[in-house]
Coordinates of C-alpha atoms in Angstrom, one line a residue:
M1 CA -4.2 -13.6 30.0
P2 CA -2.6 -9.9 29.1
R3 CA -4.4 -7.6 26.5
F4 CA -1.8 -7.5 23.8
V5 CA -1.1 -11.3 24.1
F6 CA -5.2 -11.9 23.8
L7 CA -5.1 -9.5 20.8
L8 CA -2.1 -11.2 19.3
F9 CA -3.9 -14.5 19.4
L10 CA -6.9 -12.7 17.7
F11 CA -5.0 -11.7 14.7
F12 CA -3.4 -14.4 14.4
S13 CA -6.6 -16.4 14.5
S14 CA -8.0 -14.5 12.2
Q15 CA -5.1 -14.9 9.8
L16 CA -5.3 -18.6 9.8
S17 CA -8.8 -18.5 9.4
A18 CA -8.7 -16.7 6.3
Q19 CA -6.3 -19.1 4.7
H20 CA -9.2 -21.4 3.7
Y21 CA -12.2 -22.0 1.9
N22 CA -15.9 -22.8 2.9
I23 CA -18.3 -22.7 0.2
E24 CA -21.7 -24.3 1.3
V25 CA -23.9 -25.2 -1.4
Q26 CA -27.8 -25.6 -1.4
L27 CA -28.6 -27.3 -4.5
D28 CA -32.7 -28.3 -4.6
G29 CA -32.0 -30.3 -7.9
A30 CA -29.4 -32.6 -7.1
P31 CA -30.0 -34.6 -3.7
N32 CA -27.7 -37.1 -3.0
K33 CA -25.3 -36.1 -6.0
T34 CA -21.3 -35.5 -6.0
V35 CA -21.1 -32.4 -7.1
Q36 CA -17.7 -30.7 -8.3
L37 CA -16.0 -27.3 -7.6
A38 CA -14.5 -26.5 -10.8
Y39 CA -12.4 -23.9 -12.1
H40 CA -11.8 -22.3 -15.8
Y41 CA -8.0 -22.5 -16.8
L42 CA -6.8 -21.3 -20.3
G43 CA -10.4 -22.5 -21.8
K44 CA -10.1 -25.6 -20.2
I45 CA -12.6 -26.8 -17.0
Y46 CA -11.0 -28.6 -14.5
A47 CA -11.9 -30.1 -11.0
A48 CA -10.7 -28.0 -7.6
D49 CA -13.0 -30.3 -5.1
T50 CA -15.7 -32.6 -4.8
A51 CA -18.6 -32.9 -2.1
K52 CA -21.5 -35.4 -1.5
L53 CA -24.8 -33.5 -1.2
D54 CA -27.4 -34.9 1.3
A55 CA -30.8 -36.0 0.4
N56 CA -31.1 -32.2 1.0
G57 CA -29.3 -31.2 -1.7
H58 CA -26.8 -29.6 0.9
G59 CA -23.0 -30.3 1.1
T60 CA -19.9 -28.3 1.5
F61 CA -16.8 -27.4 -0.5
T62 CA -14.0 -27.2 2.2
G63 CA -9.9 -26.5 2.1
D64 CA -6.8 -25.4 3.8
T65 CA -5.7 -23.4 1.3
V66 CA -7.5 -20.3 -0.5
L67 CA -8.4 -20.8 -3.7
T68 CA -7.0 -18.7 -6.6
Q69 CA -9.4 -15.8 -7.7
G70 CA -11.0 -16.6 -10.8
L71 CA -14.6 -17.9 -12.7
Y72 CA -15.5 -21.0 -11.1
K73 CA -18.2 -23.9 -12.1
I74 CA -20.8 -25.7 -9.6
L75 CA -20.9 -29.1 -11.8
V76 CA -23.0 -31.7 -11.4
D77 CA -23.1 -33.4 -14.8
K78 CA -22.3 -31.8 -18.6
D79 CA -25.8 -31.0 -18.8
H80 CA -26.5 -29.2 -15.3
H81 CA -23.7 -26.8 -13.8
F82 CA -23.4 -23.2 -13.9
D83 CA -20.4 -20.2 -13.3
F84 CA -19.9 -18.1 -10.3
L85 CA -17.0 -15.5 -9.7
L86 CA -14.8 -16.9 -6.8
G87 CA -13.7 -13.5 -5.1
A88 CA -11.5 -12.7 -2.1
D89 CA -14.3 -13.8 0.3
Q90 CA -14.4 -17.8 0.1
D91 CA -16.3 -18.7 3.0
F92 CA -19.9 -18.3 2.1
K93 CA -23.3 -19.7 1.4
L94 CA -24.2 -20.4 -2.0
S95 CA -27.9 -21.8 -3.4
N96 CA -29.4 -22.4 -6.6
S97 CA -32.8 -23.6 -7.6
T98 CA -32.2 -24.0 -11.1
Y99 CA -28.8 -24.4 -13.2
D100 CA -28.8 -20.6 -14.1
G101 CA -26.1 -18.7 -12.9
K102 CA -28.3 -15.7 -12.8
D103 CA -30.4 -17.5 -10.4
A104 CA -27.6 -18.0 -7.6
E105 CA -28.1 -16.7 -4.3
I106 CA -25.0 -16.0 -2.2
E107 CA -24.2 -14.9 1.3
G108 CA -21.0 -14.0 2.6
A109 CA -19.2 -12.9 -0.4
A110 CA -19.9 -9.3 -1.5
E111 CA -18.1 -9.8 -4.9
S112 CA -19.6 -13.3 -5.8
E113 CA -23.3 -11.5 -5.0
A114 CA -22.4 -8.5 -7.4
F115 CA -21.4 -10.7 -10.3
V116 CA -24.7 -12.5 -10.0
D117 CA -26.3 -9.2 -9.8
Y118 CA -24.2 -8.3 -13.1
M119 CA -25.1 -11.3 -15.0
N120 CA -28.7 -10.2 -14.2
F121 CA -28.0 -6.7 -15.4
L122 CA -26.5 -8.0 -18.7
A123 CA -29.2 -10.3 -19.3
D124 CA -31.5 -7.6 -19.4
L125 CA -29.5 -5.3 -21.7
Q126 CA -28.9 -7.9 -24.3
Q127 CA -32.8 -8.4 -24.6
R128 CA -33.0 -4.7 -24.9
S129 CA -30.0 -5.0 -27.3
A130 CA -31.8 -7.6 -29.3
S131 CA -35.0 -5.8 -29.8
L132 CA -33.4 -2.8 -30.8
N133 CA -31.4 -4.6 -33.2
K134 CA -34.6 -6.5 -34.7
A135 CA -36.3 -2.9 -34.8
Y136 CA -33.8 -1.5 -36.6
Q137 CA -34.3 -3.9 -39.6
N138 CA -37.3 -2.7 -40.4
A139 CA -37.2 0.9 -39.4
N140 CA -36.8 4.3 -42.0
A141 CA -33.8 6.5 -42.1
T142 CA -35.1 8.7 -39.2
E143 CA -36.1 5.8 -37.1
K144 CA -32.6 4.2 -37.5
A145 CA -30.9 7.3 -36.5
K146 CA -32.7 7.0 -33.4
I147 CA -32.6 3.2 -32.7
A148 CA -28.9 4.1 -33.1
Q149 CA -28.8 6.7 -30.5
Q150 CA -30.8 4.2 -28.2
R151 CA -28.0 1.4 -28.7
E152 CA -25.4 3.9 -27.6
A153 CA -27.2 4.6 -24.6
L154 CA -26.9 1.0 -24.0
N155 CA -23.1 0.7 -24.2
D156 CA -23.5 3.9 -22.0
E157 CA -25.2 2.2 -19.4
M158 CA -22.9 -0.8 -19.4
H159 CA -20.0 1.8 -18.6
D160 CA -21.9 3.3 -16.0
Y161 CA -22.1 -0.1 -14.6
W162 CA -18.5 -0.6 -14.5
A163 CA -17.8 2.4 -12.8
M164 CA -20.4 1.7 -10.4
V165 CA -18.8 -1.8 -9.7
D166 CA -15.0 0.2 -9.6
K167 CA -16.1 2.6 -7.1
K168 CA -18.1 -0.1 -5.1
F169 CA -15.1 -2.5 -4.8
P170 CA -11.9 -0.8 -5.3
N171 CA -9.0 -2.9 -6.5
S172 CA -11.1 -6.2 -7.0
F173 CA -11.1 -8.7 -9.4
L174 CA -14.7 -8.5 -10.1
Y175 CA -14.3 -5.2 -12.2
K176 CA -11.1 -6.2 -14.0
F177 CA -13.3 -9.7 -14.6
L178 CA -16.0 -7.2 -16.3
T179 CA -13.7 -5.3 -18.4
A180 CA -11.4 -7.9 -19.3
N181 CA -12.6 -7.7 -23.1
Y182 CA -12.8 -4.0 -23.3
V183 CA -10.7 -2.4 -25.5
P184 CA -11.2 1.3 -26.3
K185 CA -12.1 2.8 -30.0
L186 CA -10.2 5.7 -31.4
D187 CA -12.3 9.0 -31.4
Q188 CA -11.7 9.9 -35.1
S189 CA -12.6 13.5 -34.4
T190 CA -9.6 14.0 -32.4
L191 CA -7.5 12.9 -35.9
P192 CA -6.1 15.6 -37.9
K193 CA -8.9 16.2 -41.0
E194 CA -6.4 14.9 -43.6
I195 CA -6.6 11.7 -41.6
Q196 CA -10.1 11.6 -41.3
E197 CA -10.8 12.2 -45.0
N198 CA -8.3 9.4 -46.1
D199 CA -9.5 5.9 -45.6
S200 CA -6.0 4.3 -45.8
L201 CA -4.5 7.0 -43.2
L202 CA -7.8 6.4 -41.0
L203 CA -7.2 2.4 -41.1
L204 CA -3.9 2.8 -40.0
A205 CA -4.4 5.0 -37.2
Q206 CA -6.9 3.1 -35.9
F207 CA -4.6 -0.3 -35.9
N208 CA -2.0 1.5 -34.3
Y209 CA -4.7 3.1 -31.5
Q210 CA -6.1 -0.8 -31.0
K211 CA -2.7 -2.1 -31.0
E212 CA -1.5 0.5 -28.2
H213 CA -4.6 -0.1 -25.8
Y214 CA -5.2 -3.5 -26.6
W215 CA -4.4 -4.4 -22.9
D216 CA -5.4 -1.3 -21.0
Y217 CA -8.4 -3.0 -19.5
F218 CA -6.6 -6.1 -19.1
D219 CA -3.6 -6.8 -16.6
Y220 CA -1.9 -9.4 -18.5
T221 CA 0.4 -9.9 -15.2
D222 CA -2.4 -10.7 -12.8
E223 CA -2.3 -14.4 -12.5
R224 CA -6.1 -14.8 -11.7
Y225 CA -6.8 -13.9 -15.3
L226 CA -5.5 -17.6 -16.0
F227 CA -8.7 -18.6 -14.1
T228 CA -10.8 -17.5 -16.6
P229 CA -11.8 -18.0 -20.1
F230 CA -10.0 -14.7 -21.3
Y231 CA -6.5 -15.0 -21.4
K232 CA -6.1 -17.3 -23.9
T233 CA -8.5 -16.3 -26.5
K234 CA -7.0 -12.7 -25.9
L235 CA -3.7 -13.5 -26.1
E236 CA -4.1 -15.4 -29.4
T237 CA -6.2 -12.4 -31.0
W238 CA -3.3 -10.0 -30.0
F239 CA -0.6 -12.3 -31.4
N240 CA -2.4 -13.3 -34.6
K241 CA -4.7 -10.2 -35.3
V242 CA -3.4 -7.1 -33.7
L243 CA 0.4 -6.9 -34.0
Y244 CA 1.3 -5.9 -37.4
P245 CA 2.2 -9.5 -38.8
A246 CA 6.0 -9.8 -39.4
Y247 CA 9.1 -10.8 -37.3
D248 CA 10.6 -7.2 -36.6
S249 CA 7.1 -5.4 -35.9
V250 CA 6.3 -8.4 -33.7
K251 CA 9.5 -9.6 -31.7
P252 CA 9.7 -5.9 -29.3
Y253 CA 6.2 -6.4 -28.2
V254 CA 6.4 -10.1 -27.3
Y255 CA 9.7 -9.9 -25.5
Q256 CA 8.1 -7.2 -23.5
F257 CA 5.6 -9.1 -22.9
I258 CA 7.5 -12.2 -21.5
E259 CA 9.6 -9.9 -19.3
D260 CA 6.4 -8.4 -18.0
V261 CA 5.1 -11.7 -16.8
K262 CA 8.2 -13.0 -15.8
P263 CA 8.0 -12.7 -11.9
N264 CA 5.1 -14.8 -12.1
K265 CA 6.1 -18.3 -12.7
R266 CA 3.2 -20.0 -14.2
L267 CA 2.2 -16.8 -16.5
F268 CA 5.7 -17.0 -17.4
Q269 CA 5.6 -20.6 -18.4
F270 CA 2.3 -19.9 -20.2
A271 CA 3.5 -17.0 -22.2
T272 CA 6.7 -18.2 -23.1
S273 CA 5.5 -21.6 -23.9
F274 CA 2.7 -20.0 -25.9
F275 CA 4.7 -17.5 -28.2
L276 CA 7.4 -20.3 -28.7
N277 CA 4.4 -22.6 -30.1
S278 CA 2.6 -19.7 -32.3
S279 CA 6.0 -18.7 -33.9
I280 CA 6.8 -21.9 -35.2
N281 CA 3.3 -23.0 -36.1
S282 CA 2.5 -19.4 -38.0
N283 CA 1.6 -19.0 -41.4
I284 CA 3.7 -15.9 -41.5
M285 CA 6.7 -16.0 -43.2
G286 CA 9.7 -15.1 -41.2
M287 CA 8.3 -15.6 -37.9
D288 CA 10.2 -18.8 -37.1
A289 CA 13.2 -16.5 -36.4
L290 CA 11.0 -15.8 -33.7
F291 CA 11.0 -19.4 -32.4
V292 CA 14.9 -19.4 -32.9
D293 CA 15.2 -15.9 -30.8
I294 CA 12.7 -17.5 -27.6
A295 CA 14.2 -20.8 -28.3
R296 CA 18.0 -19.4 -27.6
D297 CA 17.1 -17.0 -24.8
Y298 CA 14.6 -18.6 -22.5
Y299 CA 14.8 -22.5 -23.5
L300 CA 18.4 -23.1 -24.3
S301 CA 19.5 -20.6 -21.8
G302 CA 17.9 -22.9 -19.0
E303 CA 15.2 -20.5 -17.9
A304 CA 12.3 -22.5 -19.0
F305 CA 12.2 -24.5 -15.8
W306 CA 9.2 -26.6 -17.1
A307 CA 10.5 -28.1 -20.3
S308 CA 11.2 -31.9 -20.4
E309 CA 14.4 -33.3 -21.9
E310 CA 12.3 -34.8 -24.9
S311 CA 10.9 -31.1 -25.5
M312 CA 14.2 -29.3 -25.2
E313 CA 15.5 -32.2 -27.9
A314 CA 13.2 -31.1 -30.1
I315 CA 13.7 -27.4 -29.4
R316 CA 17.5 -28.0 -29.9
E317 CA 16.6 -29.5 -33.5
N318 CA 14.2 -26.9 -34.9
V319 CA 16.9 -24.4 -33.8
L320 CA 19.6 -26.5 -35.6
F321 CA 17.7 -26.7 -38.5
M322 CA 16.1 -23.4 -38.7
Q323 CA 19.2 -21.0 -37.5
D324 CA 21.1 -20.6 -40.8
N325 CA 17.8 -20.1 -43.2
L326 CA 15.9 -16.9 -41.7
I327 CA 14.1 -14.5 -43.6
G328 CA 16.3 -11.6 -44.3
E329 CA 20.1 -13.2 -43.7
T330 CA 22.3 -14.3 -46.3
A331 CA 21.9 -17.9 -47.4
P332 CA 24.5 -20.5 -46.7
D333 CA 26.9 -20.9 -49.3
L334 CA 27.1 -24.2 -50.9
T335 CA 29.3 -25.5 -53.6
L336 CA 27.9 -28.4 -55.0
E337 CA 28.6 -31.1 -57.7
T338 CA 26.4 -30.6 -61.1
Y339 CA 24.8 -33.3 -63.1
D340 CA 28.2 -33.1 -65.4
G341 CA 30.3 -33.4 -62.8
E342 CA 31.3 -29.7 -62.4
F343 CA 31.2 -27.8 -59.4
V344 CA 29.2 -24.5 -59.0
N345 CA 29.1 -22.3 -55.9
L346 CA 25.7 -20.7 -55.2
H347 CA 27.4 -17.4 -54.0
Q348 CA 29.1 -16.9 -57.3
I349 CA 25.7 -17.5 -59.3
D350 CA 25.6 -13.9 -61.1
S351 CA 21.4 -13.5 -61.1
K352 CA 19.2 -10.7 -60.3
L353 CA 17.2 -13.6 -58.2
T354 CA 18.0 -17.4 -57.5
A355 CA 15.5 -19.9 -56.5
V356 CA 17.2 -22.7 -54.1
L357 CA 15.0 -25.9 -54.7
I358 CA 15.5 -29.0 -52.8
Y359 CA 13.5 -32.1 -54.0
E360 CA 13.3 -35.7 -54.3
P361 CA 11.8 -37.2 -57.2
N362 CA 10.0 -40.0 -55.4
C363 CA 8.1 -37.5 -53.0
S364 CA 4.5 -37.6 -53.9
H365 CA 4.4 -33.5 -53.5
C366 CA 7.5 -33.0 -55.3
K367 CA 6.2 -34.9 -58.3
V368 CA 3.7 -32.1 -58.8
F369 CA 5.4 -29.3 -57.5
V370 CA 9.0 -28.9 -59.4
P371 CA 7.5 -29.6 -62.6
E372 CA 4.7 -26.8 -62.0
F373 CA 7.6 -24.5 -60.7
Y374 CA 9.7 -25.4 -63.9
K375 CA 6.7 -24.3 -66.2
E376 CA 4.7 -21.6 -64.5
V377 CA 7.2 -19.9 -62.5
Y378 CA 10.7 -20.7 -64.7
L379 CA 9.9 -20.3 -68.1
P380 CA 7.9 -17.2 -67.9
N381 CA 10.9 -16.0 -66.1
K382 CA 14.5 -17.2 -67.0
D383 CA 15.3 -14.8 -69.6
K384 CA 14.2 -11.8 -67.1
G385 CA 16.9 -13.0 -64.3
L386 CA 15.5 -15.9 -62.6
T387 CA 18.7 -18.7 -62.1
V388 CA 17.3 -22.2 -60.5
Y389 CA 20.0 -23.7 -58.2
A390 CA 18.3 -27.4 -58.0
I391 CA 19.5 -29.6 -55.3
Y392 CA 18.7 -33.3 -55.5
S393 CA 18.6 -34.2 -52.2
M394 CA 19.1 -38.2 -52.7
D395 CA 22.0 -40.7 -54.0
D396 CA 20.9 -42.3 -56.9
K397 CA 22.0 -41.0 -60.0
S398 CA 19.7 -42.9 -62.4
E399 CA 16.5 -41.8 -60.6
W400 CA 17.9 -38.2 -61.0
T401 CA 18.5 -38.7 -64.4
E402 CA 15.1 -40.1 -65.3
F403 CA 13.0 -37.1 -63.9
L404 CA 15.2 -34.4 -65.1
A405 CA 14.7 -36.3 -68.6
K406 CA 11.0 -36.5 -68.2
H407 CA 10.4 -33.1 -67.3
N408 CA 13.2 -31.5 -69.6
M409 CA 14.3 -29.6 -66.9
F410 CA 18.4 -29.5 -68.0
D411 CA 18.7 -26.0 -68.4
W412 CA 18.9 -25.5 -64.3
I413 CA 21.8 -25.7 -62.6
N414 CA 21.2 -29.5 -61.5
V415 CA 23.5 -30.5 -58.4
W416 CA 23.8 -32.9 -56.0
D417 CA 25.7 -33.8 -52.7
P418 CA 25.3 -37.9 -52.7
Q419 CA 28.0 -38.2 -49.2
H420 CA 26.0 -34.9 -47.5
T421 CA 29.4 -33.5 -47.1
S422 CA 28.0 -29.9 -47.8
R423 CA 25.3 -30.0 -44.7
F424 CA 22.4 -28.6 -47.4
K425 CA 19.9 -30.5 -45.4
I426 CA 20.9 -28.6 -42.4
K427 CA 21.6 -25.7 -43.8
Y428 CA 18.2 -25.2 -45.6
D429 CA 15.9 -27.6 -43.6
A430 CA 15.6 -30.2 -46.1
R431 CA 13.1 -32.2 -43.7
K432 CA 10.5 -31.9 -45.6
T433 CA 10.6 -31.6 -49.7
P434 CA 10.2 -29.7 -51.8
G435 CA 11.6 -26.8 -50.5
V436 CA 12.2 -23.7 -52.1
Y437 CA 14.8 -20.5 -51.1
L438 CA 14.3 -17.5 -53.0
L439 CA 17.6 -15.5 -52.8
D440 CA 18.0 -11.5 -54.1
E441 CA 21.1 -10.6 -56.1
H442 CA 22.7 -10.4 -52.9
K443 CA 22.0 -13.7 -51.9
K444 CA 19.7 -12.6 -49.0
I445 CA 16.8 -14.9 -48.2
I446 CA 13.5 -12.9 -49.3
G447 CA 11.3 -16.0 -49.5
K448 CA 10.9 -19.7 -48.4
K449 CA 8.0 -22.3 -47.9
L450 CA 6.4 -20.7 -50.9
T451 CA 3.7 -22.5 -53.2
V452 CA 4.0 -22.2 -57.1
E453 CA 1.1 -20.0 -57.0
Q454 CA 3.1 -17.4 -54.5
L455 CA 6.1 -17.8 -56.8
E456 CA 4.3 -16.5 -59.5
E457 CA 3.0 -13.6 -57.8
I458 CA 6.6 -12.7 -56.0
V459 CA 9.1 -13.6 -58.6
P460 CA 8.1 -11.2 -61.5
R461 CA 7.5 -8.3 -58.8
E462 CA 11.1 -9.2 -57.6
L463 CA 12.5 -8.9 -60.8
N464 CA 11.1 -5.5 -62.2

């Protein structure tokens, strides 16, 4: 055989052998047990393979394709399992006389071996930290200062260990995994003195620094992070606590994130779905606008290849009911019939503040909310510039009359649309009642889905 052909054969043989996994396991405590090779994925555990161990606790997990790198688990049952890091080397031996990951012995996978070493280093570091924390509680001022320095030295040890791993395993997933949750802290000494000495400015500087450096040690475009417990919790913290809680501030960062992960289908699906659901379920007023944007740009545009027709139908419905009543937009105009048979146009109401209230008398929440709103919000502010455009959402005038009379609310602009020709239920999303929208003098929506307590605070502030 010519030499170059032989070398070519060796090359392709090595390539083929690399495209599989072969993990021999030796578990002394699990003879004749069926064991699972499982993996972490977005906060849950899934089985990748199973193996039946022999009477000596020996068995093999094997497959024709490589596994995605990440944090894996050897699982016998819910009480007997341990984690290990699966790196690029996936042909190795793993033994463990216990079910503690620190006791695992690995041959043939350098990253996986180094991860076990790290777990033992970390356990020792945590033990020393706990001892220092205990000593700190009963220490005097001088001793506390010394202990604080010792605790800081532990942090330095951790960073030195990371640096060692990075040097020994350059560009490895091991280093990425170990530093995944690290977020650099602002060195306050680098700030101008006027910021250092002002608590509000210092807090703002810290907030902005964290926002800009939150992902420094976490490459969210790396699919392997999905196979760890970190990705979902890291993203939730970023969206809910790190970004400034306002639609205009959040959207550019969210869209940049989605576009960054878009080349990876799995990451694109997870991130886009996450932001869609987080925005519609957010407690931050106005964040539904982000839902509408993502729905239009990624789902209704056809890019969400994973979305079922059932979920698409739900998304279309939500967009339909939300798109016309977003915070900061001009409220949809309505011309509805009053209780006395006249017609009043919403946009022609001359008032500093207008509340559009939609309710039905037999709704249990409405029975409480509407009278409280009348008493606690409307009456104290009706002479200061608050007008209420109250829409009875049903078609039974006797029911409407009884409710108005019972609570003496005839000084509102009471209107209805029994034939629903105005489509107010869609324009103002009246799927749930009561619903209240707060409009400024130009009929721009400045608040919605507000409680009576929130209205008691917001209305006087806006009127003043």
